[in-house]
Amino acid sequence: MKKAKRFFALVCLGCISVGIGKLLQKDSVRDKLFEVLGEDKYLALDSTVRLLADLVMWPVHFVKALLP
């Protein structure tokens, strides 16, 4: 049961990070964050969110690659 809770928490974290990544891809959100944060901080935030999404979702992508 403890492993299932950890797995569920990782899946939720992955979904949230992917959702934030998708939100950062919208032009209106990107423009507002770019104005508020500046170029350097925005690019650092964008790369961090994408890396987090890739790290958390790699098991899902691995299983999808194994399925026919």
N, CA and C of each residue as an Amber inpcrd file, in Angstrom:
protein
   204
   0.8280000  -1.1900000   0.0000000   0.0000000   0.0000000   0.0000000
   0.8710000   1.2520000   0.0000000   1.9960000   1.1870000   0.7000000
   2.8810000   2.3370000   0.7780000   3.4950000   2.6420000  -0.5870000
   3.8350000   1.5940000  -1.3450000   4.4030000   1.7870000  -2.6710000
   3.3670000   2.3680000  -3.6220000   2.1300000   1.9540000  -3.4670000
   1.0640000   2.4800000  -4.3120000   0.8520000   3.9730000  -4.0560000
   0.9460000   4.3790000  -2.8050000   0.7980000   5.7980000  -2.4780000
   1.9450000   6.6100000  -3.0720000   3.1550000   6.0760000  -3.0010000
   4.3050000   6.7720000  -3.5930000   4.1460000   6.8890000  -5.1010000
   3.7200000   5.8090000  -5.7310000   3.5220000   5.8270000  -7.1720000
   2.4440000   6.8350000  -7.5450000   1.3540000   6.8540000  -6.8050000
   0.2780000   7.8080000  -7.0650000   0.7670000   9.2340000  -6.8890000
   1.5800000   9.4750000  -5.8670000   2.1230000  10.8140000  -5.6420000
   3.0410000  11.2260000  -6.7920000   3.8460000  10.3050000  -7.2990000
   4.7190000  10.6210000  -8.4300000   3.9160000  10.9090000  -9.6890000
   2.8680000  10.1430000  -9.9000000   2.0190000  10.3770000 -11.0710000
   1.3510000  11.7410000 -10.9710000   0.8640000  12.0820000  -9.7950000
   0.2400000  13.3980000  -9.6090000   1.2440000  14.5200000  -9.8300000
   2.4530000  14.3620000  -9.3040000   3.4970000  15.3600000  -9.4940000
   3.8530000  15.4880000 -10.9710000   3.9100000  14.3800000 -11.6540000
   4.1860000  14.4040000 -13.0870000   3.1040000  15.1170000 -13.8670000
   1.8600000  14.8420000 -13.5310000   0.7540000  15.4960000 -14.2220000
   0.7570000  17.0030000 -13.9710000   1.0640000  17.3910000 -12.7540000
   1.1160000  18.8080000 -12.4340000   2.2520000  19.4900000 -13.1890000
   3.4170000  18.8480000 -13.2290000   4.5460000  19.4690000 -13.9220000
   4.3140000  19.5150000 -15.4280000   3.6760000  18.4980000 -15.9860000
   3.3460000  18.5280000 -17.4150000   2.3120000  19.6150000 -17.6820000
   1.3550000  19.7670000 -16.7900000   0.3510000  20.8250000 -16.9370000
   0.9690000  22.2090000 -16.8780000   1.9150000  22.4090000 -15.9720000
   2.6080000  23.6910000 -15.8950000   3.4310000  23.9160000 -17.1570000
   4.0480000  22.8500000 -17.6540000   4.8080000  22.9600000 -18.8950000
   3.9280000  23.3480000 -20.0630000   2.7450000  22.7460000 -20.1480000
   1.7980000  23.0940000 -21.2200000   1.3180000  24.5340000 -21.0640000
   1.1200000  24.9600000 -19.8070000   0.6860000  26.3300000 -19.5480000
   1.7680000  27.3220000 -19.9670000   3.0300000  26.9650000 -19.7490000
   4.1200000  27.8550000 -20.1330000   4.2930000  27.9490000 -21.6440000
   3.7000000  27.0370000 -22.3890000   3.8080000  27.0730000 -23.8470000
   2.8140000  28.0390000 -24.4850000   1.8200000  28.4920000 -23.7390000
   0.8440000  29.4390000 -24.2790000   1.5060000  30.8080000 -24.4230000
   1.1880000  31.4820000 -25.5060000   1.8310000  32.7650000 -25.7960000
   1.4970000  33.8390000 -24.7770000   0.2500000  33.8980000 -24.3280000
  -0.1330000  34.9520000 -23.3860000   0.5840000  34.7820000 -22.0430000
   0.6500000  33.5450000 -21.5690000   1.3360000  33.2760000 -20.2990000
   2.8270000  33.5230000 -20.4610000   3.3720000  33.0860000 -21.5850000
   4.8020000  33.2750000 -21.8460000   5.1680000  34.7580000 -21.8750000
   4.3490000  35.5700000 -22.5170000   4.6220000  37.0060000 -22.5960000
   4.5510000  37.6720000 -21.2270000   3.5410000  37.3000000 -20.4400000
   3.4080000  37.8980000 -19.1110000   4.5690000  37.5080000 -18.2000000
   4.9420000  36.2330000 -18.2110000   6.0730000  35.8060000 -17.3880000
   7.3740000  36.4330000 -17.8620000   7.5310000  36.5870000 -19.1570000
   8.7310000  37.1910000 -19.7130000   8.8550000  38.6460000 -19.2630000
   7.7240000  39.3610000 -19.2300000   7.7340000  40.7510000 -18.7820000
   8.0360000  40.8540000 -17.2910000   7.4530000  39.9590000 -16.4980000
   7.6080000  40.0240000 -15.0470000   8.9890000  39.5460000 -14.6060000
   9.4300000  38.4050000 -15.1150000  10.6670000  37.7940000 -14.6410000
  11.9170000  38.2540000 -15.3780000  11.7890000  38.6060000 -16.6110000
  12.9530000  38.8990000 -17.4260000  13.3730000  37.6440000 -18.1800000
  14.2690000  37.8350000 -19.1410000  14.6200000  36.7310000 -20.0280000
  15.3570000  35.6080000 -19.3170000  16.3590000  35.9280000 -18.5170000
  17.1810000  34.9020000 -17.8830000  16.3880000  34.0380000 -16.9080000
  15.6150000  34.6830000 -16.0480000  14.8410000  33.9250000 -15.0640000
  13.7340000  33.1120000 -15.7260000  13.1260000  33.6680000 -16.7830000
  12.0790000  32.9340000 -17.4850000  12.6420000  31.6810000 -18.1410000
  13.7760000  31.8040000 -18.8110000  14.3680000  30.6400000 -19.4720000
  14.8210000  29.5960000 -18.4560000  15.3240000  30.0280000 -17.3040000
  15.7060000  29.0840000 -16.2570000  14.4780000  28.3600000 -15.7140000
  13.3910000  29.0740000 -15.5060000  12.1530000  28.4580000 -15.0220000
  11.6050000  27.4760000 -16.0460000  11.6250000  27.8600000 -17.2950000
  11.1100000  26.9960000 -18.3640000  11.9190000  25.7070000 -18.4590000
  13.2260000  25.8060000 -18.4280000  14.0540000  24.5990000 -18.5300000
  13.9090000  23.7200000 -17.2910000  13.7460000  24.3240000 -16.1200000
  13.5620000  23.5490000 -14.8920000  12.2520000  22.7810000 -14.9160000
  11.1890000  23.4150000 -15.3640000   9.8800000  22.7530000 -15.4220000
   9.9080000  21.6130000 -16.4370000  10.5440000  21.8300000 -17.5820000
  10.6250000  20.7690000 -18.5890000  11.4570000  19.5880000 -18.0990000
  12.5630000  19.8830000 -17.4100000  13.3970000  18.8170000 -16.8610000
  12.6470000  18.0300000 -15.8020000  11.9230000  18.7150000 -14.9290000
  11.1390000  18.0400000 -13.8970000  10.0710000  17.1520000 -14.5250000
   9.4150000  17.6430000 -15.5550000   8.3920000  16.8380000 -16.2270000
   9.0050000  15.5950000 -16.8580000  10.1680000  15.7380000 -17.4830000
  10.8280000  14.5810000 -18.0940000  11.2800000  13.5700000 -17.0450000
  11.8160000  14.0490000 -15.9420000  12.3050000  13.1410000 -14.9010000
  11.1770000  12.3780000 -14.2160000  10.0630000  13.0440000 -14.0150000
   8.9680000  12.3960000 -13.3050000   8.1860000  11.4640000 -14.2230000
   8.0810000  11.8130000 -15.4890000   7.2450000  11.0380000 -16.4000000
   8.0070000   9.9680000 -17.1730000   9.3050000   9.7640000 -16.8980000
  10.0460000   8.7660000 -17.6710000   9.5050000   7.3540000 -17.4970000
   8.9910000   6.9420000 -16.3310000   8.4360000   5.5850000 -16.2630000
   7.2230000   5.4010000 -17.1790000   6.4080000   6.4310000 -17.3050000
   5.2330000   6.3420000 -18.1640000   5.6630000   6.2130000 -19.6190000
   6.6360000   7.0010000 -20.0180000   7.1270000   6.9250000 -21.3940000
   7.8110000   5.5910000 -21.6650000   8.4890000   5.0540000 -20.6540000
   9.1460000   3.7610000 -20.8080000   8.1390000   2.6420000 -21.0310000
   7.0610000   2.6600000 -20.2690000   6.0270000   1.6300000 -20.4120000
   5.3040000   1.7940000 -21.7580000   5.0610000   3.0420000 -22.1810000
   4.4340000   3.2600000 -23.4820000   5.3040000   2.7330000 -24.6170000
   6.6110000   2.8390000 -24.4720000   7.5220000   2.3560000 -25.5070000
   7.5140000   0.8210000 -25.5700000   7.2490000   0.1560000 -24.4580000
   7.2320000  -1.2970000 -24.4410000   5.9510000  -1.8910000 -25.0090000
   4.8800000  -1.1300000 -24.9390000   3.6000000  -1.6330000 -25.4300000
   3.5750000  -1.6160000 -26.9540000   2.9100000  -2.6160000 -27.5510000
   2.8580000  -2.6500000 -29.0330000   1.9530000  -1.5890000 -29.6190000
